[in-house]
């Protein structure tokens, strides 16, 4: 079993780094998702085209390859220096932001057209309609798929270990080299990720309840395991579990 | 900005070697994911609690933990107990197992989508349980879920570079070793572009398939 010294020196800071990477890239992904998602509903074809291109490009590429490219190729090509964590957060945020933009776009499209027409009748400007009518109503629809996306993002953060960010997967690798006893290390790692995913979901459920109460929808009861992911039949069928896979 | 096409030319033969490894991983990983996912989906529907509960717990656990760590687990831990596998085989098993938990949900949705009358008709014709599944339910369920399954193949393609981290020479693995030997960046860029070039037409194809099959 691992020595306690190693645990305190590497593993615990590693958990903290994993949480940090998750928070930073989730924040970036959130901004990208709302920006690209709303731009994709623009009236101007060029804006729609460019934001659509962003979606297709970042959804099309592999997050790990993008991360390697940002950590190793981009600094040389542009002659700039990146902290490894910045490259990791950028790659994750831009990739998962692209998936998130599809959630935002879909939820905006699901707002009944009459709501938009009512806004026009009240002489609301386009941005007022977006901020005061469309987004508040679309928000509760976005929360469950965003939850799935957040878990995908959390799992994705393990990738930053490959570009030498000392997250918990990286710490696990170091421990393996130091102790050679990999079974307890990797079992503990998997359990830790599961616990983090579970806690994230619980946190998101509070957000979900709050969002649904505001628009007067009652959140349905879910079981112990079913709570981890939103599993509506249509989501699974269209493969749009959080827009990811 | 420095870019040298000679490096691209020199990398190309290695790139094609990597493509073959990536395609192997994708093909066999898909086979495992599609087959095992169906097993999970049917097991989860079992009315025997001792079957359905452990299967749900295990698949939820696999779904909510990173594929990368699972690959490390398979590569470093499993050989301590039993068979040691080559990096590519480990990658195939890892990808297949991980994505089987996603395809299980797809099958589940497809099976739930079969109208209840179909089950009742099978009972009325006193078909055996096995015949009900193979002749009535699954043919209808699977037809509807093909596009969704396809989505996961594309997702698996994008996750397949992870097998490079356990030493499989797929396209990322080849690009990495080439870049490290020559201190150049072009190979990584080529691989990044290759993914977009493959994934975009694939998603267009899936959308077309979806329009045809799901109505």
Coordinates of C-alpha atoms in Angstrom, one line a residue:
Chain A
X1 CA 0.0 0.0 0.0
X2 CA 1.1 3.6 -0.6
X3 CA 3.1 5.4 2.0
X4 CA 1.3 8.3 3.8
X5 CA 4.1 10.7 3.0
X6 CA 3.6 10.2 -0.7
X7 CA -0.1 10.5 -0.3
X8 CA 0.1 13.9 1.4
X9 CA 2.7 15.2 -0.9
X10 CA 1.2 14.2 -4.3
X11 CA -2.2 12.7 -4.1
X12 CA -4.0 15.3 -2.0
X13 CA -2.6 18.2 -4.0
X14 CA -3.5 16.2 -7.1
X15 CA -7.2 16.0 -6.1
X16 CA -7.1 19.8 -5.6
X17 CA -5.6 20.3 -9.1
X18 CA -8.3 18.1 -10.7
X19 CA -11.0 20.2 -9.0
X20 CA -9.3 23.4 -10.2
X21 CA -8.9 22.2 -13.8
X22 CA -12.6 21.1 -13.7
X23 CA -13.8 24.5 -12.4
X24 CA -11.6 26.6 -14.8
X25 CA -12.5 24.6 -17.8
X26 CA -16.2 24.4 -16.8
X27 CA -16.2 28.2 -16.5
X28 CA -14.6 28.6 -20.0
X29 CA -16.8 26.0 -21.5
X30 CA -19.9 27.8 -20.0
X31 CA -18.9 31.1 -21.6
X32 CA -18.1 29.5 -24.9
X33 CA -21.4 27.5 -24.8
X34 CA -23.6 30.6 -24.3
X35 CA -21.6 32.7 -26.7
X36 CA -21.6 30.2 -29.6
X37 CA -25.0 28.9 -28.8
X38 CA -26.7 32.3 -29.0
X39 CA -24.6 33.3 -32.0
X40 CA -25.8 30.2 -33.8
X41 CA -29.4 31.6 -33.7
X42 CA -28.2 34.9 -35.3
X43 CA -30.0 36.5 -38.2
X44 CA -26.8 37.2 -40.1
X45 CA -25.7 34.2 -42.1
X46 CA -22.0 34.9 -41.7
X47 CA -22.3 34.9 -37.9
X48 CA -24.3 31.6 -38.1
X49 CA -21.7 30.2 -40.5
X50 CA -18.7 31.1 -38.3
X51 CA -20.3 29.9 -35.0
X52 CA -21.4 26.7 -36.8
X53 CA -17.9 26.2 -38.1
X54 CA -16.6 26.6 -34.6
X55 CA -19.0 23.9 -33.4
X56 CA -18.1 21.4 -36.1
X57 CA -14.3 21.9 -35.8
X58 CA -14.1 21.6 -32.0
X59 CA -16.7 18.8 -31.9
X60 CA -14.8 17.0 -34.7
X61 CA -11.4 16.9 -33.2
X62 CA -10.2 14.8 -30.3
X63 CA -9.7 16.6 -27.0
X64 CA -6.5 14.8 -26.3
X65 CA -5.0 15.6 -29.7
X66 CA -6.0 19.2 -29.3
X67 CA -4.4 19.3 -25.9
X68 CA -1.1 17.8 -27.1
X69 CA -1.2 20.3 -30.0
X70 CA -1.7 23.2 -27.6
X71 CA 0.9 22.1 -25.2
X72 CA 3.6 21.1 -27.6
X73 CA 3.0 22.5 -31.1
X74 CA 1.3 25.8 -30.6
X75 CA 4.0 27.3 -28.3
X76 CA 6.7 26.5 -30.9
X77 CA 4.7 27.7 -33.9
X78 CA 3.7 31.0 -32.3
X79 CA 6.9 31.4 -30.2
X80 CA 5.0 31.8 -26.9
X81 CA 5.1 30.0 -23.6
X82 CA 2.1 28.3 -22.0
X83 CA 1.8 26.9 -18.5
X84 CA 0.7 23.2 -19.1
X85 CA -2.4 23.8 -17.1
X86 CA -3.4 26.7 -19.3
X87 CA -3.1 24.5 -22.4
X88 CA -5.2 21.8 -20.7
X89 CA -7.9 24.2 -19.6
X90 CA -8.0 25.8 -23.0
X91 CA -8.3 22.5 -24.8
X92 CA -11.0 21.2 -22.5
X93 CA -12.9 24.5 -22.3
X94 CA -13.0 25.0 -26.0
X95 CA -14.0 21.4 -26.8
X96 CA -16.7 21.1 -24.1
X97 CA -17.9 24.6 -24.9
X98 CA -18.6 23.4 -28.4
X99 CA -20.7 20.5 -27.1
X100 CA -22.4 23.0 -24.7
X101 CA -23.3 25.4 -27.5
X102 CA -25.5 22.6 -29.0
X103 CA -27.3 22.4 -25.6
X104 CA -27.9 26.1 -25.5
X105 CA -29.0 26.2 -29.2
X106 CA -31.4 23.3 -28.7
X107 CA -32.9 24.8 -25.6
X108 CA -33.4 28.2 -27.3
X109 CA -35.0 26.5 -30.2
X110 CA -37.4 24.8 -27.9
X111 CA -38.9 28.0 -26.5
X112 CA -42.4 28.3 -27.9
X113 CA -42.4 30.8 -30.9
X114 CA -45.4 32.6 -29.2
X115 CA -43.1 33.8 -26.5
X116 CA -40.9 35.5 -29.1
X117 CA -43.9 37.0 -30.8
X118 CA -45.2 38.3 -27.4
X119 CA -41.8 40.0 -27.0
X120 CA -42.1 41.6 -30.4
X121 CA -45.6 42.8 -29.6
X122 CA -44.3 44.4 -26.4
X123 CA -41.7 46.2 -28.4
X124 CA -38.8 44.4 -26.8
X125 CA -35.5 44.7 -28.6
X126 CA -33.8 41.6 -29.8
X127 CA -31.3 41.5 -27.0
X128 CA -34.1 42.2 -24.4
X129 CA -36.0 39.3 -25.9
X130 CA -33.0 37.0 -25.6
X131 CA -32.1 38.0 -22.0
X132 CA -35.5 38.6 -20.5
X133 CA -37.7 36.0 -22.3
X134 CA -35.8 33.3 -24.2
X135 CA -32.8 32.5 -22.0
X136 CA -34.8 32.4 -18.6
X137 CA -37.2 30.0 -20.2
X138 CA -34.6 27.9 -21.9
X139 CA -32.4 27.7 -18.8
X140 CA -34.3 24.9 -16.9
X141 CA -34.1 22.8 -20.1
X142 CA -30.3 23.2 -20.2
X143 CA -29.5 22.2 -16.6
X144 CA -29.8 18.4 -16.9
X145 CA -27.8 18.1 -20.2
X146 CA -25.2 20.5 -18.7
X147 CA -24.9 18.1 -15.7
X148 CA -24.1 15.3 -18.1
X149 CA -21.6 17.5 -19.9
X150 CA -20.0 18.5 -16.6
X151 CA -19.4 14.8 -15.7
X152 CA -17.9 14.3 -19.2
X153 CA -15.7 17.3 -18.5
X154 CA -14.6 16.0 -15.1
X155 CA -13.6 12.7 -16.8
X156 CA -11.9 14.6 -19.5
X157 CA -9.7 16.4 -17.0
X158 CA -7.8 13.1 -16.5
X159 CA -6.3 13.9 -19.9
X160 CA -4.2 16.9 -18.5
X161 CA -2.0 14.3 -16.7
X162 CA -0.6 13.5 -20.2
X163 CA 0.7 17.0 -20.6
X164 CA 2.4 17.0 -17.2
X165 CA -0.2 18.8 -15.1
X166 CA 0.1 17.2 -11.7
X167 CA -3.6 16.2 -11.3
X168 CA -4.7 13.1 -9.4
X169 CA -4.2 10.8 -12.4
X170 CA -0.6 12.2 -12.7
X171 CA 0.0 11.6 -9.0
X172 CA -1.3 8.1 -9.5
X173 CA 1.3 7.5 -12.2
X174 CA 4.1 8.8 -10.0
X175 CA 3.0 6.6 -7.2
X176 CA 2.9 3.6 -9.5
X177 CA 6.5 4.3 -10.6
X178 CA 7.6 4.9 -7.0
X179 CA 5.9 1.9 -5.4
X180 CA 5.2 -0.5 -8.3
X181 CA 2.0 -1.5 -6.6
X182 CA -0.6 -0.3 -9.0
X183 CA -3.8 -2.1 -7.9
X184 CA -4.7 0.0 -4.9
X185 CA -3.6 3.2 -6.6
X186 CA -5.8 2.9 -9.7
X187 CA -8.7 1.5 -7.8
X188 CA -8.6 4.5 -5.4
X189 CA -8.3 6.8 -8.5
X190 CA -11.4 5.3 -10.1
X191 CA -13.3 5.5 -6.9
X192 CA -12.3 9.2 -6.4
X193 CA -13.4 10.2 -9.8
X194 CA -16.7 8.4 -9.2
X195 CA -17.2 10.3 -5.9
X196 CA -16.4 13.6 -7.6
X197 CA -18.9 12.9 -10.4
X198 CA -21.5 12.0 -7.8
X199 CA -20.9 15.1 -5.8
X200 CA -21.1 17.2 -9.0
X201 CA -24.4 15.7 -9.8
X202 CA -25.8 16.4 -6.3
X203 CA -24.7 20.0 -6.6
X204 CA -26.3 20.3 -10.1
X205 CA -29.5 18.8 -8.7
X206 CA -29.8 21.8 -6.4
X207 CA -29.4 24.1 -9.4
X208 CA -31.9 22.1 -11.3
X209 CA -34.5 22.3 -8.5
X210 CA -34.0 26.0 -8.2
X211 CA -34.3 26.5 -12.0
X212 CA -37.5 24.5 -12.3
X213 CA -39.2 26.1 -9.3
X214 CA -38.7 29.5 -10.9
X215 CA -40.7 28.5 -14.0
X216 CA -43.2 26.4 -12.1
X217 CA -42.1 22.9 -13.2
X218 CA -41.9 20.2 -10.6
X219 CA -38.7 18.1 -10.8
X220 CA -39.4 14.4 -10.9
X221 CA -38.1 12.0 -8.3
X222 CA -35.1 10.0 -9.2
X223 CA -33.5 6.9 -7.7
X224 CA -30.0 6.5 -6.3
X225 CA -28.3 5.6 -9.6
X226 CA -30.7 7.2 -12.0
X227 CA -29.9 10.5 -10.4
X228 CA -26.3 10.4 -11.7
X229 CA -27.4 11.0 -15.3
X230 CA -30.5 12.3 -16.9
X231 CA -31.8 9.4 -19.0
X232 CA -34.7 10.4 -21.2
X233 CA -35.4 8.0 -24.0
X234 CA -35.3 10.7 -26.6
X235 CA -31.9 11.9 -25.5
X236 CA -30.4 8.5 -25.7
X237 CA -32.0 7.9 -29.1
X238 CA -30.7 11.1 -30.7
X239 CA -27.4 10.5 -29.0
X240 CA -27.6 13.9 -27.5
X241 CA -26.8 13.0 -23.9
X242 CA -25.5 16.4 -23.1
X243 CA -24.7 16.8 -26.7
X244 CA -21.6 14.9 -26.2
X245 CA -21.8 11.4 -27.4
Chain B
X1 CA 5.1 30.8 -37.5
X2 CA 7.3 28.1 -38.7
X3 CA 6.0 25.4 -40.9
X4 CA 7.9 22.9 -42.9
X5 CA 6.2 20.7 -45.5
X6 CA 9.2 18.3 -45.6
X7 CA 8.3 17.2 -42.1
X8 CA 4.8 16.4 -43.2
X9 CA 6.2 14.3 -46.1
X10 CA 8.5 12.5 -43.8
X11 CA 5.7 11.8 -41.3
X12 CA 3.2 10.5 -43.9
X13 CA 4.3 6.8 -44.0
X14 CA 4.2 6.7 -40.2
X15 CA 0.8 8.4 -40.3
X16 CA -0.6 5.6 -42.4
X17 CA 0.8 3.0 -40.1
X18 CA -1.0 4.8 -37.3
X19 CA -4.2 5.0 -39.2
X20 CA -4.3 1.2 -39.5
X21 CA -3.8 0.8 -35.7
X22 CA -6.5 3.4 -35.0
X23 CA -8.9 1.7 -37.3
X24 CA -8.2 -1.7 -35.8
X25 CA -8.9 -0.2 -32.3
X26 CA -12.0 1.4 -33.6
X27 CA -13.4 -1.6 -35.4
X28 CA -12.8 -4.2 -32.6
X29 CA -13.7 -1.7 -29.9
X30 CA -17.0 -1.1 -31.7
X31 CA -17.7 -4.8 -32.0
X32 CA -17.2 -5.2 -28.2
X33 CA -19.2 -2.1 -27.4
X34 CA -22.2 -3.1 -29.5
X35 CA -22.3 -6.7 -28.3
X36 CA -21.6 -6.0 -24.7
X37 CA -24.0 -3.0 -24.5
X38 CA -26.9 -5.3 -25.6
X39 CA -26.0 -7.8 -22.9
X40 CA -26.0 -5.0 -20.3
X41 CA -29.3 -3.6 -21.6
X42 CA -31.0 -6.9 -21.4
X43 CA -29.5 -7.8 -18.0
X44 CA -30.6 -4.5 -16.6
X45 CA -34.2 -5.3 -17.6
X46 CA -34.0 -8.6 -15.8
X47 CA -36.6 -9.0 -13.1
X48 CA -34.0 -10.9 -11.1
X49 CA -32.6 -8.3 -8.7
X50 CA -29.3 -10.1 -8.3
X51 CA -28.7 -9.7 -12.0
X52 CA -30.0 -6.2 -12.7
X53 CA -28.7 -4.4 -9.6
X54 CA -25.0 -5.4 -9.9
X55 CA -25.1 -4.8 -13.7
X56 CA -26.5 -1.3 -13.1
X57 CA -24.0 -0.5 -10.5
X58 CA -21.0 -1.7 -12.5
X59 CA -22.1 0.1 -15.7
X60 CA -22.8 3.4 -13.8
X61 CA -19.3 3.1 -12.3
X62 CA -17.7 2.6 -15.6
X63 CA -19.7 5.4 -17.3
X64 CA -18.8 7.9 -14.6
X65 CA -15.0 7.3 -14.4
X66 CA -12.4 8.4 -16.9
X67 CA -11.5 6.1 -19.8
X68 CA -7.9 7.2 -19.4
X69 CA -7.7 5.9 -15.9
X70 CA -9.6 2.7 -16.9
X71 CA -6.9 2.1 -19.6
X72 CA -4.2 2.5 -17.0
X73 CA -6.1 0.1 -14.7
X74 CA -6.3 -2.5 -17.5
X75 CA -2.7 -2.0 -18.5
X76 CA -1.0 -1.9 -15.2
X77 CA -3.3 -3.6 -12.7
X78 CA -4.9 -6.5 -14.6
X79 CA -1.6 -8.2 -15.5
X80 CA -0.8 -8.5 -11.8
X81 CA -3.7 -10.9 -11.5
X82 CA -3.9 -12.5 -14.8
X83 CA -3.3 -12.1 -18.5
X84 CA -1.1 -9.3 -19.7
X85 CA -2.2 -7.8 -23.0
X86 CA -0.5 -5.8 -25.7
X87 CA -1.2 -2.0 -25.6
X88 CA -3.5 -2.3 -28.6
X89 CA -5.5 -5.2 -27.1
X90 CA -5.8 -3.3 -23.9
X91 CA -6.9 -0.3 -25.8
X92 CA -9.6 -2.3 -27.6
X93 CA -10.9 -3.9 -24.4
X94 CA -10.9 -0.5 -22.7
X95 CA -12.7 1.4 -25.5
X96 CA -15.2 -1.5 -25.9
X97 CA -15.9 -1.8 -22.2
X98 CA -16.3 1.9 -21.7
X99 CA -18.5 2.5 -24.6
X100 CA -20.6 -0.6 -24.0
X101 CA -22.0 1.3 -21.0
X102 CA -23.1 4.1 -23.3
X103 CA -24.6 1.8 -25.9
X104 CA -26.4 0.0 -23.2
X105 CA -28.4 3.2 -22.6
X106 CA -29.1 3.5 -26.3
X107 CA -30.4 -0.1 -26.5
X108 CA -32.5 0.5 -23.4
X109 CA -34.1 3.5 -25.0
X110 CA -34.7 1.5 -28.2
X111 CA -36.3 -1.4 -26.3
X112 CA -38.4 1.0 -24.2
X113 CA -39.6 2.5 -27.5
X114 CA -41.1 -0.7 -28.7
X115 CA -44.9 -0.4 -28.2
X116 CA -46.3 -2.4 -25.3
X117 CA -48.7 -4.0 -27.7
X118 CA -45.8 -5.8 -29.3
X119 CA -45.0 -7.5 -26.0
X120 CA -48.7 -8.4 -25.5
X121 CA -48.9 -9.8 -29.0
X122 CA -45.9 -12.0 -28.4
X123 CA -47.6 -13.3 -25.2
X124 CA -50.9 -13.8 -27.0
X125 CA -49.0 -15.9 -29.6
X126 CA -47.4 -17.8 -26.7
X127 CA -43.9 -17.2 -28.0
X128 CA -41.1 -18.2 -25.7
X129 CA -39.2 -15.5 -23.9
X130 CA -36.3 -16.1 -26.2
X131 CA -38.4 -15.8 -29.4
X132 CA -40.1 -12.7 -28.1
X133 CA -36.7 -11.0 -27.8
X134 CA -35.1 -12.2 -31.0
X135 CA -38.0 -12.2 -33.4
X136 CA -40.2 -9.4 -32.1
X137 CA -38.5 -6.8 -29.8
X138 CA -34.9 -6.6 -30.9
X139 CA -35.4 -6.3 -34.6
X140 CA -37.7 -3.3 -34.0
X141 CA -35.5 -1.8 -31.3
X142 CA -32.2 -2.0 -33.1
X143 CA -33.4 -0.5 -36.3
X144 CA -34.3 2.7 -34.5
X145 CA -31.1 3.0 -32.5
X146 CA -28.6 2.5 -35.4
X147 CA -27.9 6.3 -35.8
X148 CA -27.4 6.8 -32.0
X149 CA -25.0 3.8 -32.0
X150 CA -23.2 5.5 -34.9
X151 CA -22.8 8.6 -32.8
X152 CA -20.9 6.6 -30.3
X153 CA -18.6 5.2 -33.0
X154 CA -17.6 8.8 -33.8
X155 CA -17.2 9.5 -30.1
X156 CA -15.0 6.4 -29.8
X157 CA -12.9 7.6 -32.8
X158 CA -12.2 10.8 -30.9
X159 CA -11.3 9.0 -27.7
X160 CA -9.2 6.4 -29.5
X161 CA -6.0 8.6 -29.2
X162 CA -5.9 7.8 -25.5
X163 CA -4.5 4.4 -26.3
X164 CA -1.3 6.2 -27.2
X165 CA -0.8 6.9 -23.5
X166 CA -0.3 3.2 -22.8
X167 CA 2.1 2.8 -25.7
X168 CA -0.1 1.8 -28.7
X169 CA 1.2 3.3 -31.9
X170 CA -2.0 4.8 -33.3
X171 CA -1.9 8.0 -35.2
X172 CA -1.3 10.1 -32.0
X173 CA 1.3 7.6 -30.8
X174 CA 3.1 7.8 -34.2
X175 CA 2.9 11.6 -34.2
X176 CA 4.2 11.8 -30.7
X177 CA 7.2 9.6 -31.3
X178 CA 8.0 11.4 -34.6
X179 CA 7.8 14.8 -32.9
X180 CA 10.0 13.7 -30.1
X181 CA 12.7 12.3 -32.4
X182 CA 12.8 15.3 -34.7
X183 CA 11.7 18.1 -32.4
X184 CA 9.1 19.2 -34.9
X185 CA 5.4 20.1 -34.5
X186 CA 3.9 19.4 -38.0
X187 CA 3.0 15.8 -37.2
X188 CA 0.7 16.7 -34.3
X189 CA -1.0 19.3 -36.5
X190 CA -1.6 16.8 -39.3
X191 CA -3.2 14.4 -36.8
X192 CA -5.4 17.1 -35.4
X193 CA -6.6 18.1 -38.9
X194 CA -7.1 14.4 -39.8
X195 CA -9.6 14.0 -37.0
X196 CA -11.7 16.9 -38.3
X197 CA -11.5 15.6 -41.8
X198 CA -12.8 12.2 -40.7
X199 CA -15.3 13.2 -38.1
X200 CA -17.2 15.9 -40.0
X201 CA -18.3 13.8 -43.0
X202 CA -19.1 11.0 -40.5
X203 CA -21.5 13.2 -38.6
X204 CA -23.1 14.3 -41.9
X205 CA -23.5 10.7 -42.8
X206 CA -25.1 9.9 -39.5
X207 CA -27.5 12.8 -39.8
X208 CA -28.6 11.5 -43.2
X209 CA -29.0 8.0 -41.7
X210 CA -31.0 9.4 -38.8
X211 CA -33.5 11.0 -41.2
X212 CA -34.0 7.7 -43.1
X213 CA -34.3 5.4 -40.1
X214 CA -36.0 7.4 -37.3
X215 CA -39.4 8.7 -38.3

